PDB file of N, CA and C in Angstrom:
ATOM      1  N   PRO A 235      95.417 136.744 113.344  1.00  0.00           N
ATOM      2  CA  PRO A 235      95.905 135.437 112.905  1.00  0.00           C
ATOM      3  C   PRO A 235      95.020 134.271 113.373  1.00  0.00           C
ATOM      4  N   GLU A 236      94.455 134.403 114.552  1.00  0.00           N
ATOM      5  CA  GLU A 236      93.623 133.310 115.063  1.00  0.00           C
ATOM      6  C   GLU A 236      92.372 133.112 114.204  1.00  0.00           C
ATOM      7  N   LYS A 237      91.784 134.194 113.749  1.00  0.00           N
ATOM      8  CA  LYS A 237      90.604 134.098 112.879  1.00  0.00           C
ATOM      9  C   LYS A 237      90.959 133.433 111.552  1.00  0.00           C
ATOM     10  N   PHE A 238      92.152 133.746 111.025  1.00  0.00           N
ATOM     11  CA  PHE A 238      92.589 133.101 109.787  1.00  0.00           C
ATOM     12  C   PHE A 238      92.757 131.604 109.991  1.00  0.00           C
ATOM     13  N   ARG A 239      93.327 131.219 111.137  1.00  0.00           N
ATOM     14  CA  ARG A 239      93.507 129.789 111.434  1.00  0.00           C
ATOM     15  C   ARG A 239      92.159 129.074 111.516  1.00  0.00           C
ATOM     16  N   GLN A 240      91.223 129.703 112.167  1.00  0.00           N
ATOM     17  CA  GLN A 240      89.888 129.126 112.289  1.00  0.00           C
ATOM     18  C   GLN A 240      89.220 129.020 110.911  1.00  0.00           C
ATOM     19  N   ALA A 241      89.377 130.041 110.096  1.00  0.00           N
ATOM     20  CA  ALA A 241      88.803 130.035 108.751  1.00  0.00           C
ATOM     21  C   ALA A 241      89.443 128.948 107.890  1.00  0.00           C
ATOM     22  N   ILE A 242      90.748 128.760 108.032  1.00  0.00           N
ATOM     23  CA  ILE A 242      91.438 127.706 107.287  1.00  0.00           C
ATOM     24  C   ILE A 242      90.903 126.338 107.683  1.00  0.00           C
ATOM     25  N   THR A 243      90.705 126.128 108.957  1.00  0.00           N
ATOM     26  CA  THR A 243      90.166 124.857 109.443  1.00  0.00           C
ATOM     27  C   THR A 243      88.795 124.578 108.837  1.00  0.00           C
ATOM     28  N   GLU A 244      87.942 125.580 108.820  1.00  0.00           N
ATOM     29  CA  GLU A 244      86.595 125.401 108.271  1.00  0.00           C
ATOM     30  C   GLU A 244      86.629 125.184 106.752  1.00  0.00           C
ATOM     31  N   ALA A 245      87.504 125.898 106.074  1.00  0.00           N
ATOM     32  CA  ALA A 245      87.608 125.738 104.617  1.00  0.00           C
ATOM     33  C   ALA A 245      88.138 124.355 104.259  1.00  0.00           C
ATOM     34  N   ARG A 246      89.085 123.858 105.040  1.00  0.00           N
ATOM     35  CA  ARG A 246      89.598 122.508 104.793  1.00  0.00           C
ATOM     36  C   ARG A 246      88.503 121.464 104.997  1.00  0.00           C
ATOM     37  N   LYS A 247      87.650 121.674 105.979  1.00  0.00           N
ATOM     38  CA  LYS A 247      86.514 120.773 106.170  1.00  0.00           C
ATOM     39  C   LYS A 247      85.635 120.774 104.922  1.00  0.00           C
ATOM     40  N   GLY A 248      85.420 121.955 104.368  1.00  0.00           N
ATOM     41  CA  GLY A 248      84.630 122.075 103.147  1.00  0.00           C
ATOM     42  C   GLY A 248      85.250 121.326 101.978  1.00  0.00           C
ATOM     43  N   LEU A 249      86.573 121.323 101.901  1.00  0.00           N
ATOM     44  CA  LEU A 249      87.256 120.584 100.839  1.00  0.00           C
ATOM     45  C   LEU A 249      87.029 119.083 100.980  1.00  0.00           C
ATOM     46  N   TYR A 250      87.055 118.606 102.218  1.00  0.00           N
ATOM     47  CA  TYR A 250      86.895 117.177 102.444  1.00  0.00           C
ATOM     48  C   TYR A 250      85.452 116.715 102.263  1.00  0.00           C
ATOM     49  N   LEU A 251      84.508 117.605 102.461  1.00  0.00           N
ATOM     50  CA  LEU A 251      83.101 117.222 102.392  1.00  0.00           C
ATOM     51  C   LEU A 251      82.518 117.253 100.986  1.00  0.00           C
ATOM     52  N   ALA A 252      83.183 117.923 100.068  1.00  0.00           N
ATOM     53  CA  ALA A 252      82.650 118.065  98.708  1.00  0.00           C
ATOM     54  C   ALA A 252      83.389 117.136  97.748  1.00  0.00           C
ATOM     55  N   VAL A 253      82.623 116.540  96.839  1.00  0.00           N
ATOM     56  CA  VAL A 253      83.246 115.711  95.814  1.00  0.00           C
ATOM     57  C   VAL A 253      84.066 116.585  94.872  1.00  0.00           C
ATOM     58  N   LYS A 254      83.480 117.687  94.442  1.00  0.00           N
ATOM     59  CA  LYS A 254      84.185 118.668  93.609  1.00  0.00           C
ATOM     60  C   LYS A 254      84.064 120.017  94.298  1.00  0.00           C
ATOM     61  N   PRO A 255      85.042 120.350  95.143  1.00  0.00           N
ATOM     62  CA  PRO A 255      84.968 121.606  95.899  1.00  0.00           C
ATOM     63  C   PRO A 255      84.969 122.822  94.976  1.00  0.00           C
ATOM     64  N   PRO A 256      84.246 123.852  95.358  1.00  0.00           N
ATOM     65  CA  PRO A 256      84.235 125.067  94.533  1.00  0.00           C
ATOM     66  C   PRO A 256      85.593 125.771  94.573  1.00  0.00           C
ATOM     67  N   GLU A 257      85.900 126.455  93.505  1.00  0.00           N
ATOM     68  CA  GLU A 257      87.180 127.156  93.393  1.00  0.00           C
ATOM     69  C   GLU A 257      87.323 128.223  94.476  1.00  0.00           C
ATOM     70  N   GLN A 258      86.213 128.767  94.942  1.00  0.00           N
ATOM     71  CA  GLN A 258      86.265 129.803  95.967  1.00  0.00           C
ATOM     72  C   GLN A 258      86.919 129.299  97.250  1.00  0.00           C
ATOM     73  N   LEU A 259      86.736 128.021  97.581  1.00  0.00           N
ATOM     74  CA  LEU A 259      87.388 127.482  98.776  1.00  0.00           C
ATOM     75  C   LEU A 259      88.903 127.500  98.610  1.00  0.00           C
ATOM     76  N   TYR A 260      89.359 127.119  97.431  1.00  0.00           N
ATOM     77  CA  TYR A 260      90.792 127.147  97.175  1.00  0.00           C
ATOM     78  C   TYR A 260      91.327 128.577  97.227  1.00  0.00           C
ATOM     79  N   GLN A 261      90.593 129.508  96.635  1.00  0.00           N
ATOM     80  CA  GLN A 261      91.008 130.914  96.659  1.00  0.00           C
ATOM     81  C   GLN A 261      91.059 131.444  98.090  1.00  0.00           C
ATOM     82  N   PHE A 262      90.066 131.053  98.874  1.00  0.00           N
ATOM     83  CA  PHE A 262      90.007 131.492 100.264  1.00  0.00           C
ATOM     84  C   PHE A 262      91.203 130.954 101.050  1.00  0.00           C
ATOM     85  N   LEU A 263      91.499 129.660 100.870  1.00  0.00           N
ATOM     86  CA  LEU A 263      92.653 129.076 101.547  1.00  0.00           C
ATOM     87  C   LEU A 263      93.948 129.745 101.107  1.00  0.00           C
ATOM     88  N   LEU A 264      94.066 129.968  99.813  1.00  0.00           N
ATOM     89  CA  LEU A 264      95.264 130.604  99.281  1.00  0.00           C
ATOM     90  C   LEU A 264      95.486 131.982  99.899  1.00  0.00           C
ATOM     91  N   SER A 265      94.464 132.802  99.901  1.00  0.00           N
ATOM     92  CA  SER A 265      94.618 134.155 100.453  1.00  0.00           C
ATOM     93  C   SER A 265      94.869 134.121 101.959  1.00  0.00           C
ATOM     94  N   SER A 266      94.259 133.186 102.657  1.00  0.00           N
ATOM     95  CA  SER A 266      94.485 133.069 104.105  1.00  0.00           C
ATOM     96  C   SER A 266      95.929 132.686 104.403  1.00  0.00           C
ATOM     97  N   TYR A 267      96.446 131.708 103.666  1.00  0.00           N
ATOM     98  CA  TYR A 267      97.838 131.304 103.878  1.00  0.00           C
ATOM     99  C   TYR A 267      98.797 132.445 103.525  1.00  0.00           C
ATOM    100  N   GLN A 268      98.482 133.186 102.477  1.00  0.00           N
ATOM    101  CA  GLN A 268      99.340 134.307 102.115  1.00  0.00           C
ATOM    102  C   GLN A 268      99.311 135.386 103.191  1.00  0.00           C
ATOM    103  N   GLN A 269      98.153 135.661 103.763  1.00  0.00           N
ATOM    104  CA  GLN A 269      98.057 136.655 104.823  1.00  0.00           C
ATOM    105  C   GLN A 269      98.856 136.244 106.054  1.00  0.00           C
ATOM    106  N   LEU A 270      98.904 134.940 106.322  1.00  0.00           N
ATOM    107  CA  LEU A 270      99.658 134.444 107.462  1.00  0.00           C
ATOM    108  C   LEU A 270     101.145 134.292 107.151  1.00  0.00           C
ATOM    109  N   GLY A 271     101.512 134.445 105.883  1.00  0.00           N
ATOM    110  CA  GLY A 271     102.906 134.299 105.495  1.00  0.00           C
ATOM    111  C   GLY A 271     103.356 132.860 105.355  1.00  0.00           C
ATOM    112  N   GLU A 272     102.412 131.953 105.228  1.00  0.00           N
ATOM    113  CA  GLU A 272     102.724 130.527 105.086  1.00  0.00           C
ATOM    114  C   GLU A 272     102.750 130.183 103.601  1.00  0.00           C
ATOM    115  N   LEU A 273     103.852 130.525 102.968  1.00  0.00           N
ATOM    116  CA  LEU A 273     103.937 130.394 101.522  1.00  0.00           C
ATOM    117  C   LEU A 273     104.039 128.943 101.057  1.00  0.00           C
ATOM    118  N   GLU A 274     104.603 128.069 101.868  1.00  0.00           N
ATOM    119  CA  GLU A 274     104.664 126.660 101.471  1.00  0.00           C
ATOM    120  C   GLU A 274     103.266 126.058 101.398  1.00  0.00           C
ATOM    121  N   SER A 275     102.417 126.395 102.341  1.00  0.00           N
ATOM    122  CA  SER A 275     101.031 125.933 102.304  1.00  0.00           C
ATOM    123  C   SER A 275     100.278 126.563 101.143  1.00  0.00           C
ATOM    124  N   ALA A 276     100.576 127.830 100.853  1.00  0.00           N
ATOM    125  CA  ALA A 276      99.956 128.503  99.706  1.00  0.00           C
ATOM    126  C   ALA A 276     100.365 127.814  98.412  1.00  0.00           C
ATOM    127  N   ALA A 277     101.630 127.384  98.322  1.00  0.00           N
ATOM    128  CA  ALA A 277     102.091 126.675  97.131  1.00  0.00           C
ATOM    129  C   ALA A 277     101.361 125.352  96.964  1.00  0.00           C
ATOM    130  N   GLU A 278     101.092 124.655  98.067  1.00  0.00           N
ATOM    131  CA  GLU A 278     100.339 123.397  97.999  1.00  0.00           C
ATOM    132  C   GLU A 278      98.939 123.628  97.435  1.00  0.00           C
ATOM    133  N   ILE A 279      98.292 124.689  97.885  1.00  0.00           N
ATOM    134  CA  ILE A 279      96.949 125.004  97.386  1.00  0.00           C
ATOM    135  C   ILE A 279      97.012 125.360  95.904  1.00  0.00           C
ATOM    136  N   LEU A 280      98.010 126.129  95.516  1.00  0.00           N
ATOM    137  CA  LEU A 280      98.157 126.476  94.103  1.00  0.00           C
ATOM    138  C   LEU A 280      98.413 125.238  93.247  1.00  0.00           C
ATOM    139  N   GLU A 281      99.161 124.293  93.764  1.00  0.00           N
ATOM    140  CA  GLU A 281      99.380 123.036  93.033  1.00  0.00           C
ATOM    141  C   GLU A 281      98.046 122.323  92.792  1.00  0.00           C
ATOM    142  N   LEU A 282      97.195 122.311  93.792  1.00  0.00           N
ATOM    143  CA  LEU A 282      95.867 121.709  93.620  1.00  0.00           C
ATOM    144  C   LEU A 282      95.043 122.476  92.593  1.00  0.00           C
ATOM    145  N   MET A 283      95.185 123.792  92.603  1.00  0.00           N
ATOM    146  CA  MET A 283      94.421 124.616  91.670  1.00  0.00           C
ATOM    147  C   MET A 283      94.879 124.400  90.225  1.00  0.00           C
ATOM    148  N   VAL A 284      96.180 124.231  90.007  1.00  0.00           N
ATOM    149  CA  VAL A 284      96.645 124.007  88.634  1.00  0.00           C
ATOM    150  C   VAL A 284      96.300 122.608  88.145  1.00  0.00           C
ATOM    151  N   ILE A 285      96.147 121.682  89.052  1.00  0.00           N
ATOM    152  CA  ILE A 285      95.684 120.351  88.653  1.00  0.00           C
ATOM    153  C   ILE A 285      94.231 120.429  88.205  1.00  0.00           C
ATOM    154  N   ALA A 286      93.436 121.200  88.951  1.00  0.00           N
ATOM    155  CA  ALA A 286      92.013 121.328  88.628  1.00  0.00           C
ATOM    156  C   ALA A 286      91.781 122.119  87.343  1.00  0.00           C
ATOM    157  N   LYS A 287      92.542 123.197  87.155  1.00  0.00           N
ATOM    158  CA  LYS A 287      92.374 124.058  85.976  1.00  0.00           C
ATOM    159  C   LYS A 287      93.743 124.422  85.401  1.00  0.00           C
ATOM    160  N   PRO A 288      94.331 123.513  84.637  1.00  0.00           N
ATOM    161  CA  PRO A 288      95.676 123.791  84.112  1.00  0.00           C
ATOM    162  C   PRO A 288      95.727 124.896  83.059  1.00  0.00           C
ATOM    163  N   GLN A 289      94.616 125.278  82.503  1.00  0.00           N
ATOM    164  CA  GLN A 289      94.608 126.324  81.473  1.00  0.00           C
ATOM    165  C   GLN A 289      94.647 127.734  82.052  1.00  0.00           C
ATOM    166  N   ASN A 290      94.538 127.889  83.362  1.00  0.00           N
ATOM    167  CA  ASN A 290      94.533 129.202  84.003  1.00  0.00           C
ATOM    168  C   ASN A 290      95.971 129.725  84.153  1.00  0.00           C
ATOM    169  N   ALA A 291      96.352 130.662  83.294  1.00  0.00           N
ATOM    170  CA  ALA A 291      97.725 131.186  83.282  1.00  0.00           C
ATOM    171  C   ALA A 291      98.061 131.945  84.560  1.00  0.00           C
ATOM    172  N   GLN A 292      97.107 132.631  85.129  1.00  0.00           N
ATOM    173  CA  GLN A 292      97.371 133.415  86.339  1.00  0.00           C
ATOM    174  C   GLN A 292      97.777 132.513  87.510  1.00  0.00           C
ATOM    175  N   THR A 293      97.153 131.363  87.616  1.00  0.00           N
ATOM    176  CA  THR A 293      97.491 130.440  88.699  1.00  0.00           C
ATOM    177  C   THR A 293      98.924 129.941  88.554  1.00  0.00           C
ATOM    178  N   TRP A 294      99.334 129.641  87.326  1.00  0.00           N
ATOM    179  CA  TRP A 294     100.714 129.218  87.085  1.00  0.00           C
ATOM    180  C   TRP A 294     101.682 130.328  87.471  1.00  0.00           C
ATOM    181  N   GLN A 295     101.351 131.564  87.116  1.00  0.00           N
ATOM    182  CA  GLN A 295     102.227 132.691  87.450  1.00  0.00           C
ATOM    183  C   GLN A 295     102.364 132.858  88.957  1.00  0.00           C
ATOM    184  N   GLN A 296     101.251 132.707  89.669  1.00  0.00           N
ATOM    185  CA  GLN A 296     101.299 132.816  91.131  1.00  0.00           C
ATOM    186  C   GLN A 296     102.163 131.712  91.726  1.00  0.00           C
ATOM    187  N   LEU A 297     102.027 130.504  91.187  1.00  0.00           N
ATOM    188  CA  LEU A 297     102.794 129.373  91.702  1.00  0.00           C
ATOM    189  C   LEU A 297     104.290 129.604  91.516  1.00  0.00           C
ATOM    190  N   VAL A 298     104.685 130.036  90.336  1.00  0.00           N
ATOM    191  CA  VAL A 298     106.103 130.306  90.075  1.00  0.00           C
ATOM    192  C   VAL A 298     106.601 131.428  90.984  1.00  0.00           C
ATOM    193  N   ALA A 299     105.803 132.469  91.151  1.00  0.00           N
ATOM    194  CA  ALA A 299     106.202 133.593  92.006  1.00  0.00           C
ATOM    195  C   ALA A 299     106.405 133.147  93.453  1.00  0.00           C
ATOM    196  N   ILE A 300     105.532 132.304  93.942  1.00  0.00           N
ATOM    197  CA  ILE A 300     105.672 131.825  95.328  1.00  0.00           C
ATOM    198  C   ILE A 300     106.933 130.971  95.465  1.00  0.00           C
ATOM    199  N   TYR A 301     107.176 130.088  94.498  1.00  0.00           N
ATOM    200  CA  TYR A 301     108.393 129.278  94.571  1.00  0.00           C
ATOM    201  C   TYR A 301     109.648 130.152  94.518  1.00  0.00           C
ATOM    202  N   MET A 302     109.631 131.190  93.703  1.00  0.00           N
ATOM    203  CA  MET A 302     110.787 132.089  93.626  1.00  0.00           C
ATOM    204  C   MET A 302     110.970 132.863  94.939  1.00  0.00           C
ATOM    205  N   THR A 303     109.871 133.272  95.549  1.00  0.00           N
ATOM    206  CA  THR A 303     109.945 133.949  96.841  1.00  0.00           C
ATOM    207  C   THR A 303     110.501 133.025  97.912  1.00  0.00           C
ATOM    208  N   LEU A 304     110.023 131.780  97.912  1.00  0.00           N
ATOM    209  CA  LEU A 304     110.529 130.804  98.873  1.00  0.00           C
ATOM    210  C   LEU A 304     112.019 130.540  98.660  1.00  0.00           C
ATOM    211  N   ALA A 305     112.438 130.483  97.406  1.00  0.00           N
ATOM    212  CA  ALA A 305     113.859 130.261  97.114  1.00  0.00           C
ATOM    213  C   ALA A 305     114.693 131.439  97.606  1.00  0.00           C
ATOM    214  N   GLY A 306     114.193 132.645  97.411  1.00  0.00           N
ATOM    215  CA  GLY A 306     114.926 133.830  97.851  1.00  0.00           C
ATOM    216  C   GLY A 306     115.036 133.956  99.353  1.00  0.00           C
ATOM    217  N   SER A 307     114.052 133.417 100.074  1.00  0.00           N
ATOM    218  CA  SER A 307     114.070 133.535 101.527  1.00  0.00           C
ATOM    219  C   SER A 307     114.578 132.278 102.230  1.00  0.00           C
ATOM    220  N   ALA A 308     114.979 131.281 101.463  1.00  0.00           N
ATOM    221  CA  ALA A 308     115.483 130.039 102.067  1.00  0.00           C
ATOM    222  C   ALA A 308     116.805 130.300 102.770  1.00  0.00           C
ATOM    223  N   LYS A 309     116.976 129.645 103.905  1.00  0.00           N
ATOM    224  CA  LYS A 309     118.173 129.875 104.703  1.00  0.00           C
ATOM    225  C   LYS A 309     119.341 128.981 104.284  1.00  0.00           C
ATOM    226  N   ASP A 310     119.045 127.823 103.727  1.00  0.00           N
ATOM    227  CA  ASP A 310     120.151 126.987 103.275  1.00  0.00           C
ATOM    228  C   ASP A 310     120.085 126.785 101.759  1.00  0.00           C
ATOM    229  N   GLU A 311     121.203 126.449 101.205  1.00  0.00           N
ATOM    230  CA  GLU A 311     121.358 126.352  99.750  1.00  0.00           C
ATOM    231  C   GLU A 311     120.507 125.226  99.159  1.00  0.00           C
ATOM    232  N   THR A 312     120.381 124.121  99.869  1.00  0.00           N
ATOM    233  CA  THR A 312     119.601 122.995  99.359  1.00  0.00           C
ATOM    234  C   THR A 312     118.134 123.359  99.212  1.00  0.00           C
ATOM    235  N   ALA A 313     117.580 124.033 100.195  1.00  0.00           N
ATOM    236  CA  ALA A 313     116.175 124.448 100.122  1.00  0.00           C
ATOM    237  C   ALA A 313     115.971 125.443  98.990  1.00  0.00           C
ATOM    238  N   ALA A 314     116.903 126.368  98.825  1.00  0.00           N
ATOM    239  CA  ALA A 314     116.799 127.355  97.748  1.00  0.00           C
ATOM    240  C   ALA A 314     116.833 126.673  96.389  1.00  0.00           C
ATOM    241  N   GLN A 315     117.713 125.708  96.223  1.00  0.00           N
ATOM    242  CA  GLN A 315     117.788 124.973  94.964  1.00  0.00           C
ATOM    243  C   GLN A 315     116.508 124.185  94.705  1.00  0.00           C
ATOM    244  N   THR A 316     115.936 123.607  95.754  1.00  0.00           N
ATOM    245  CA  THR A 316     114.689 122.853  95.610  1.00  0.00           C
ATOM    246  C   THR A 316     113.560 123.752  95.134  1.00  0.00           C
ATOM    247  N   PHE A 317     113.438 124.921  95.739  1.00  0.00           N
ATOM    248  CA  PHE A 317     112.370 125.837  95.331  1.00  0.00           C
ATOM    249  C   PHE A 317     112.610 126.403  93.930  1.00  0.00           C
ATOM    250  N   ASN A 318     113.869 126.664  93.598  1.00  0.00           N
ATOM    251  CA  ASN A 318     114.172 127.122  92.239  1.00  0.00           C
ATOM    252  C   ASN A 318     113.831 126.047  91.213  1.00  0.00           C
ATOM    253  N   LEU A 319     114.137 124.803  91.536  1.00  0.00           N
ATOM    254  CA  LEU A 319     113.805 123.701  90.644  1.00  0.00           C
ATOM    255  C   LEU A 319     112.289 123.569  90.476  1.00  0.00           C
ATOM    256  N   ARG A 320     111.562 123.721  91.563  1.00  0.00           N
ATOM    257  CA  ARG A 320     110.101 123.668  91.483  1.00  0.00           C
ATOM    258  C   ARG A 320     109.554 124.788  90.606  1.00  0.00           C
ATOM    259  N   ALA A 321     110.160 125.958  90.692  1.00  0.00           N
ATOM    260  CA  ALA A 321     109.733 127.081  89.849  1.00  0.00           C
ATOM    261  C   ALA A 321     109.984 126.762  88.382  1.00  0.00           C
ATOM    262  N   ILE A 322     111.149 126.223  88.079  1.00  0.00           N
ATOM    263  CA  ILE A 322     111.473 125.873  86.693  1.00  0.00           C
ATOM    264  C   ILE A 322     110.521 124.798  86.174  1.00  0.00           C
ATOM    265  N   LEU A 323     110.283 123.784  86.981  1.00  0.00           N
ATOM    266  CA  LEU A 323     109.366 122.719  86.566  1.00  0.00           C
ATOM    267  C   LEU A 323     107.936 123.229  86.393  1.00  0.00           C
ATOM    268  N   SER A 324     107.541 124.184  87.199  1.00  0.00           N
ATOM    269  CA  SER A 324     106.210 124.779  87.054  1.00  0.00           C
ATOM    270  C   SER A 324     106.093 125.519  85.737  1.00  0.00           C
ATOM    271  N   ILE A 325     107.138 126.215  85.342  1.00  0.00           N
ATOM    272  CA  ILE A 325     107.139 126.918  84.059  1.00  0.00           C
ATOM    273  C   ILE A 325     107.022 125.913  82.915  1.00  0.00           C
ATOM    274  N   GLU A 326     107.767 124.818  83.007  1.00  0.00           N
ATOM    275  CA  GLU A 326     107.703 123.790  81.966  1.00  0.00           C
ATOM    276  C   GLU A 326     106.328 123.145  81.925  1.00  0.00           C
ATOM    277  N   ARG A 327     105.753 122.859  83.083  1.00  0.00           N
ATOM    278  CA  ARG A 327     104.418 122.255  83.126  1.00  0.00           C
ATOM    279  C   ARG A 327     103.369 123.183  82.560  1.00  0.00           C
ATOM    280  N   ALA A 328     103.540 124.474  82.785  1.00  0.00           N
ATOM    281  CA  ALA A 328     102.560 125.455  82.305  1.00  0.00           C
ATOM    282  C   ALA A 328     102.554 125.513  80.785  1.00  0.00           C
ATOM    283  N   GLN A 329     103.679 125.241  80.161  1.00  0.00           N
ATOM    284  CA  GLN A 329     103.746 125.291  78.707  1.00  0.00           C
ATOM    285  C   GLN A 329     103.084 124.083  78.117  1.00  0.00           C
TER     286      GLN A 329
END
């Protein structure tokens, strides 16, 4: 986990230093957050990826899947409803 944290820090620096960061940095951050089980951070990265390339259907599918997973694992009803709503809105945005 410590190596993933260090890699995330370096990748975030790369995002801030580039005017148009390469997609590989986003993919790297996404996979690192998923390996650490930080799905909310992974969802944030996916949101950035769909803004950059809205025509990529796979990215939309991943985003909806993460929101559904977060909704299923939420401990309170309000958080679950929020994540379910985000999943629904992501589906609508993808269309």
